[in-house]
Amino acid sequence: MSTQWITHKFGGTSLADADSFGAVRDILLAPTDFRQAVVVSAAAGVTDDLIDMVGMASNRDTGYEDKAKRMREKQAALIGQLVPGGVGKALLAQVDDEIDEIRGLLKTSWVMRTSTSTSDAVAGYGELWSARLLTAFLADSGLDVTWMDAREVLVVNPAELAAAVDWETSRANLDQWLSGCDTDTLVITGFVASDSQGSPTTLGRDGSDYSASIFAALLSSVEISIWTDVDGVLSADPRLVPDAKVLEELSYDEAMELAYFGAKVLHPAAMTPAIRDEIPIYIRNTFNPSAPGTRIHLQSRTDSPVKGFASIGAIALLNLEGSAMVGVPGISERLFGALRQAGVSVVMISQGSSEHSICFAIPENQAHLASSTIESVFETEQKRGIQTLEITDHCTILAVVGDSMSGTPGVAANLFGALARAGVNVKAIAQGASERNISVVIDEADAAKALRAAHAGFYLSKQTLSIGLVGPGHVGSTFLDQLERRSDWLREEFGVDLRVRAICTSKVMIVDEAAIELPRWRERLAEEGEPADLDELAGYIHTESVPHAVIIDCTASEDVGSRYLDWLSSGIHVITPNKRANTGTLDYYRSLREQGRRADAHYLYETTVGAALPILQTLRDLVQTGDEIQGIEGILSGTLSYLFNNFDGTKPFSRIVREAWEKGYTEPDPRDDLSGMDVGRKVVILAREIGMDLSLSDLEIGGLVPEGLEVGSVNEFLDRLGDHDDEMLTLVEKARSRGEVLRFVGSITPEKGCSVALRSYSADHPFARIQLTDNIVQFQTRRYKDNPLVVQGPGAGPEVTAGGVFADLLRLASYLGATL
Ligand code: ADP
Ligand code: ASP
Ligand code: MG
């Protein structure tokens, strides 16, 4: 065994219950060549309880007794599970004695009505209990182990940010303590120390990280492992930013900035002793020890300019402003000198170069103290009305940290762009000269969304889309299947990151913070579906965690269509094959188009006409490049196309309809196709696209549902349709006698109006030569006058429609900057 040490620190979450102690033991039992110093925290929650008890006693609240009892029971249970038998009994007896001691100390608080001095003595008992229990547990597992009460060794002078270590005394104490001690493993109480008078004190909340690095320095450890309950330092607080990533490496400076600005995983002071002796710090997960964790050392790799984000809440922003400040030397010194003297800790300062104002942030609970200090320092100026102090509380500071932000242009632009898109107002800005940190002060209410938006701005591809799919029927589910097959490739090749975060049927929906695993959406919908709520879905999709949100409506529902305007107005993009919205009132249509033209929310609906065939895009190209549309005519229904491609008079028309219905080529009720309404809607969409004020009610639709058959069951309808076969036969024969065929078409003529009807075409017309369920549209324009522009191909069916929806989604990604 080497004489060299390594230092471990286990936080409260790693010592909270018997299973956690087991995980800690396994880590310490792993073979090593080093002696192990093991700094421990109190079990999670114990320090909070102890401090609360002091507060209660000083307020004469007898509730602390209950807390003491519960605390004792918890310790008893833990001891019982980990070290049953005599050793455990002795440990529990000690805990009982100490809880009595605590009661005694609390009496002082009760009498003196103050918590100050008692708190330091009481707060550290949890560490004592953890150290003793872990030592007994490890000994039981065969380790050569002893424990140390850090108060016997570590001497500090408490200070505002972090206690200052008396290195000389502490080192001498440690040498003495260790003389004659040659155990392999030394468990040390974190958090606690003694002051220069020998009274117990602490290193401040979360201070056992600092203890670990102090002891690592005192023992000349080769490394420090801080074991906690996450896989390392993450790019942001994972409780607020679900997409946060584990950082492989950080420099000491980066880690310090992140910790100072609130990354709870590490105490900011912990870096200082490590820096001096260049001891690397690893942040690792007790519950996932094979994960590599985060390495914190002198200089981290600089592959990305921004490493992480952190935030501190409960901040007040003070703005001192006025002509008294201009050109007068020493104002800052007077101001900050006085604040320092009063014990106000200034977290951030920002001063404009005009010197007209100084703006700074402090903890909210010091705002009164700061304001009275400033009043007395600048009494004369304030009386003369040449200086004012404005205080804004309920603020949060958001810090962006990274060593190589300096020298990387565009970091600030990216940050402010992301905040602006999320609608976060920035109240003050500061960038340190090191450019390692940009801090912004924002409203506390915006904190979580600002953090998520800023994180997404740097960590996610700019084309990451949060997708909500409404209506996973034939088209919707086929789209999901297509997306599943292509999404990895799109992400890897083009950085287009498509995350389906919600799926909603007419009854139930599922949501997922990260993304729904597409192969499993059907099971999840069946097993976990909550009641469908489109407002909730929209709120969920429109998250700050992801740069863009889009709702894809694959229903045929009027209700869903009526929500597009709200969605677009709130910045959610909309993609739809649903014709309802574009064929509703003209006013609604116009508002949608207007809203969709604004860059912050796009509205795409190519698949409302002819599925994936490029019909609307072609039309738009013609119009936008100055061509003049003289007429559009087309076979716009796949079903009707099929029926008339087959109907040549040899078989009765009603039989063809029934066969098509049986094969599933028609709507469940074939009247929905035969009525011509669907074609009518497509005509309205095309007409509106070229600026015509057409509504469905204005359109003459020559439908094929005979009078009197509009109601009744489908079977009844199909039976009675046979009564009209002769009429149809006459029509087809008449056409044939002229060398023509029947086709059901929609036509749009800007001059003459629009119609939907059964017409006949000569056998050499393009409409006569189509196949199966083909759609065909012919554009007659000034440029394409003699020989019209024709778009033709399958224009219905789930595969092609879903493909068109997918293409619209990729078109959206292009609008958002992807180079596909
Ligand atoms: P311990 O009891 O081990 O000291 P803490 O609760 O003090 O653990 O710190 C770990 C917690 O810090 C994590 O569970 C996580 O929720 C939180 N945290 C906040 N910011 C970060 C961050 N940037 N990286 C990792 N964890 C963070
Ligand atoms: N137990 C102490 C606290 O909760 C110290 C620590 O956990 O780091 O603040
Ligand atoms: Mg901690």
mmCIF file with all atom_site columns, C-alpha atoms in Angstrom, residues 269-332:
data_model
loop_
_atom_site.group_PDB
_atom_site.id
_atom_site.type_symbol
_atom_site.label_atom_id
_atom_site.label_alt_id
_atom_site.label_comp_id
_atom_site.label_asym_id
_atom_site.label_entity_id
_atom_site.label_seq_id
_atom_site.pdbx_PDB_ins_code
_atom_site.Cartn_x
_atom_site.Cartn_y
_atom_site.Cartn_z
_atom_site.occupancy
_atom_site.B_iso_or_equiv
_atom_site.pdbx_formal_charge
_atom_site.auth_seq_id
_atom_site.auth_comp_id
_atom_site.auth_asym_id
_atom_site.auth_atom_id
_atom_site.pdbx_PDB_model_num
ATOM 1  C CA . ALA A 1 269 ? -14.750 27.285 -2.453  1.00 0.00 ? 269 ALA A CA 1
ATOM 2  C CA . ALA A 1 270 ? -13.824 23.664 -3.139  1.00 0.00 ? 270 ALA A CA 1
ATOM 3  C CA . MET A 1 271 ? -11.654 24.645 -6.080  1.00 0.00 ? 271 MET A CA 1
ATOM 4  C CA . THR A 1 272 ? -9.292  26.947 -4.193  1.00 0.00 ? 272 THR A CA 1
ATOM 5  C CA . PRO A 1 273 ? -7.234  24.379 -2.250  1.00 0.00 ? 273 PRO A CA 1
ATOM 6  C CA . ALA A 1 274 ? -7.193  22.079 -5.279  1.00 0.00 ? 274 ALA A CA 1
ATOM 7  C CA . ILE A 1 275 ? -5.850  24.780 -7.603  1.00 0.00 ? 275 ILE A CA 1
ATOM 8  C CA . ARG A 1 276 ? -2.802  25.492 -5.488  1.00 0.00 ? 276 ARG A CA 1
ATOM 9  C CA . ASP A 1 277 ? -1.621  21.887 -5.556  1.00 0.00 ? 277 ASP A CA 1
ATOM 10 C CA . GLU A 1 278 ? -3.168  21.113 -8.955  1.00 0.00 ? 278 GLU A CA 1
ATOM 11 C CA . ILE A 1 279 ? -5.219  18.261 -7.580  1.00 0.00 ? 279 ILE A CA 1
ATOM 12 C CA . PRO A 1 280 ? -7.775  17.112 -10.135 1.00 0.00 ? 280 PRO A CA 1
ATOM 13 C CA . ILE A 1 281 ? -11.369 16.903 -8.928  1.00 0.00 ? 281 ILE A CA 1
ATOM 14 C CA . TYR A 1 282 ? -13.750 14.295 -10.328 1.00 0.00 ? 282 TYR A CA 1
ATOM 15 C CA . ILE A 1 283 ? -17.488 14.655 -9.915  1.00 0.00 ? 283 ILE A CA 1
ATOM 16 C CA . ARG A 1 284 ? -18.990 11.173 -10.061 1.00 0.00 ? 284 ARG A CA 1
ATOM 17 C CA . ASN A 1 285 ? -22.193 9.300  -9.448  1.00 0.00 ? 285 ASN A CA 1
ATOM 18 C CA . THR A 1 286 ? -22.308 6.950  -6.440  1.00 0.00 ? 286 THR A CA 1
ATOM 19 C CA . PHE A 1 287 ? -25.171 5.123  -8.105  1.00 0.00 ? 287 PHE A CA 1
ATOM 20 C CA . ASN A 1 288 ? -23.465 4.798  -11.485 1.00 0.00 ? 288 ASN A CA 1
ATOM 21 C CA . PRO A 1 289 ? -19.793 4.431  -10.606 1.00 0.00 ? 289 PRO A CA 1
ATOM 22 C CA . SER A 1 290 ? -18.752 3.182  -14.038 1.00 0.00 ? 290 SER A CA 1
ATOM 23 C CA . ALA A 1 291 ? -19.667 6.535  -15.626 1.00 0.00 ? 291 ALA A CA 1
ATOM 24 C CA . PRO A 1 292 ? -16.493 8.572  -16.125 1.00 0.00 ? 292 PRO A CA 1
ATOM 25 C CA . GLY A 1 293 ? -17.837 11.717 -14.432 1.00 0.00 ? 293 GLY A CA 1
ATOM 26 C CA . THR A 1 294 ? -16.520 15.240 -14.910 1.00 0.00 ? 294 THR A CA 1
ATOM 27 C CA . ARG A 1 295 ? -12.820 15.976 -14.568 1.00 0.00 ? 295 ARG A CA 1
ATOM 28 C CA . ILE A 1 296 ? -12.005 19.408 -13.178 1.00 0.00 ? 296 ILE A CA 1
ATOM 29 C CA . HIS A 1 297 ? -8.414  20.478 -13.617 1.00 0.00 ? 297 HIS A CA 1
ATOM 30 C CA . LEU A 1 298 ? -6.195  23.342 -14.650 1.00 0.00 ? 298 LEU A CA 1
ATOM 31 C CA . GLN A 1 299 ? -7.105  23.693 -18.252 1.00 0.00 ? 299 GLN A CA 1
ATOM 32 C CA . SER A 1 300 ? -10.057 22.010 -19.833 1.00 0.00 ? 300 SER A CA 1
ATOM 33 C CA . ARG A 1 301 ? -10.469 21.206 -23.494 1.00 0.00 ? 301 ARG A CA 1
ATOM 34 C CA . THR A 1 302 ? -11.957 24.070 -25.411 1.00 0.00 ? 302 THR A CA 1
ATOM 35 C CA . ASP A 1 303 ? -14.144 22.330 -27.933 1.00 0.00 ? 303 ASP A CA 1
ATOM 36 C CA . SER A 1 304 ? -17.122 24.504 -27.155 1.00 0.00 ? 304 SER A CA 1
ATOM 37 C CA . PRO A 1 305 ? -16.949 28.154 -26.077 1.00 0.00 ? 305 PRO A CA 1
ATOM 38 C CA . VAL A 1 306 ? -19.812 27.814 -23.640 1.00 0.00 ? 306 VAL A CA 1
ATOM 39 C CA . LYS A 1 307 ? -19.623 25.077 -21.034 1.00 0.00 ? 307 LYS A CA 1
ATOM 40 C CA . GLY A 1 308 ? -22.520 25.609 -18.741 1.00 0.00 ? 308 GLY A CA 1
ATOM 41 C CA . PHE A 1 309 ? -25.307 27.704 -17.339 1.00 0.00 ? 309 PHE A CA 1
ATOM 42 C CA . ALA A 1 310 ? -26.279 28.429 -13.783 1.00 0.00 ? 310 ALA A CA 1
ATOM 43 C CA . SER A 1 311 ? -28.608 30.773 -11.991 1.00 0.00 ? 311 SER A CA 1
ATOM 44 C CA . ILE A 1 312 ? -29.082 32.338 -8.593  1.00 0.00 ? 312 ILE A CA 1
ATOM 45 C CA . GLY A 1 313 ? -32.498 33.502 -7.487  1.00 0.00 ? 313 GLY A CA 1
ATOM 46 C CA . ALA A 1 314 ? -33.686 35.836 -4.704  1.00 0.00 ? 314 ALA A CA 1
ATOM 47 C CA . ILE A 1 315 ? -31.619 38.692 -6.074  1.00 0.00 ? 315 ILE A CA 1
ATOM 48 C CA . ALA A 1 316 ? -32.346 42.419 -5.860  1.00 0.00 ? 316 ALA A CA 1
ATOM 49 C CA . LEU A 1 317 ? -31.092 44.750 -8.559  1.00 0.00 ? 317 LEU A CA 1
ATOM 50 C CA . LEU A 1 318 ? -30.068 48.205 -7.398  1.00 0.00 ? 318 LEU A CA 1
ATOM 51 C CA . ASN A 1 319 ? -29.589 51.088 -9.759  1.00 0.00 ? 319 ASN A CA 1
ATOM 52 C CA . LEU A 1 320 ? -27.868 54.216 -8.507  1.00 0.00 ? 320 LEU A CA 1
ATOM 53 C CA . GLU A 1 321 ? -28.310 56.964 -11.014 1.00 0.00 ? 321 GLU A CA 1
ATOM 54 C CA . GLY A 1 322 ? -27.966 60.707 -11.457 1.00 0.00 ? 322 GLY A CA 1
ATOM 55 C CA . SER A 1 323 ? -25.809 63.621 -12.472 1.00 0.00 ? 323 SER A CA 1
ATOM 56 C CA . ALA A 1 324 ? -23.900 63.385 -9.193  1.00 0.00 ? 324 ALA A CA 1
ATOM 57 C CA . MET A 1 325 ? -22.202 60.344 -10.619 1.00 0.00 ? 325 MET A CA 1
ATOM 58 C CA . VAL A 1 326 ? -20.793 61.903 -13.780 1.00 0.00 ? 326 VAL A CA 1
ATOM 59 C CA . GLY A 1 327 ? -17.096 62.639 -13.786 1.00 0.00 ? 327 GLY A CA 1
ATOM 60 C CA . VAL A 1 328 ? -16.841 62.489 -10.016 1.00 0.00 ? 328 VAL A CA 1
ATOM 61 C CA . PRO A 1 329 ? -13.931 60.301 -9.041  1.00 0.00 ? 329 PRO A CA 1
ATOM 62 C CA . GLY A 1 330 ? -14.255 57.720 -6.341  1.00 0.00 ? 330 GLY A CA 1
ATOM 63 C CA . ILE A 1 331 ? -18.007 57.164 -6.480  1.00 0.00 ? 331 ILE A CA 1
ATOM 64 C CA . SER A 1 332 ? -17.654 53.409 -6.963  1.00 0.00 ? 332 SER A CA 1
#
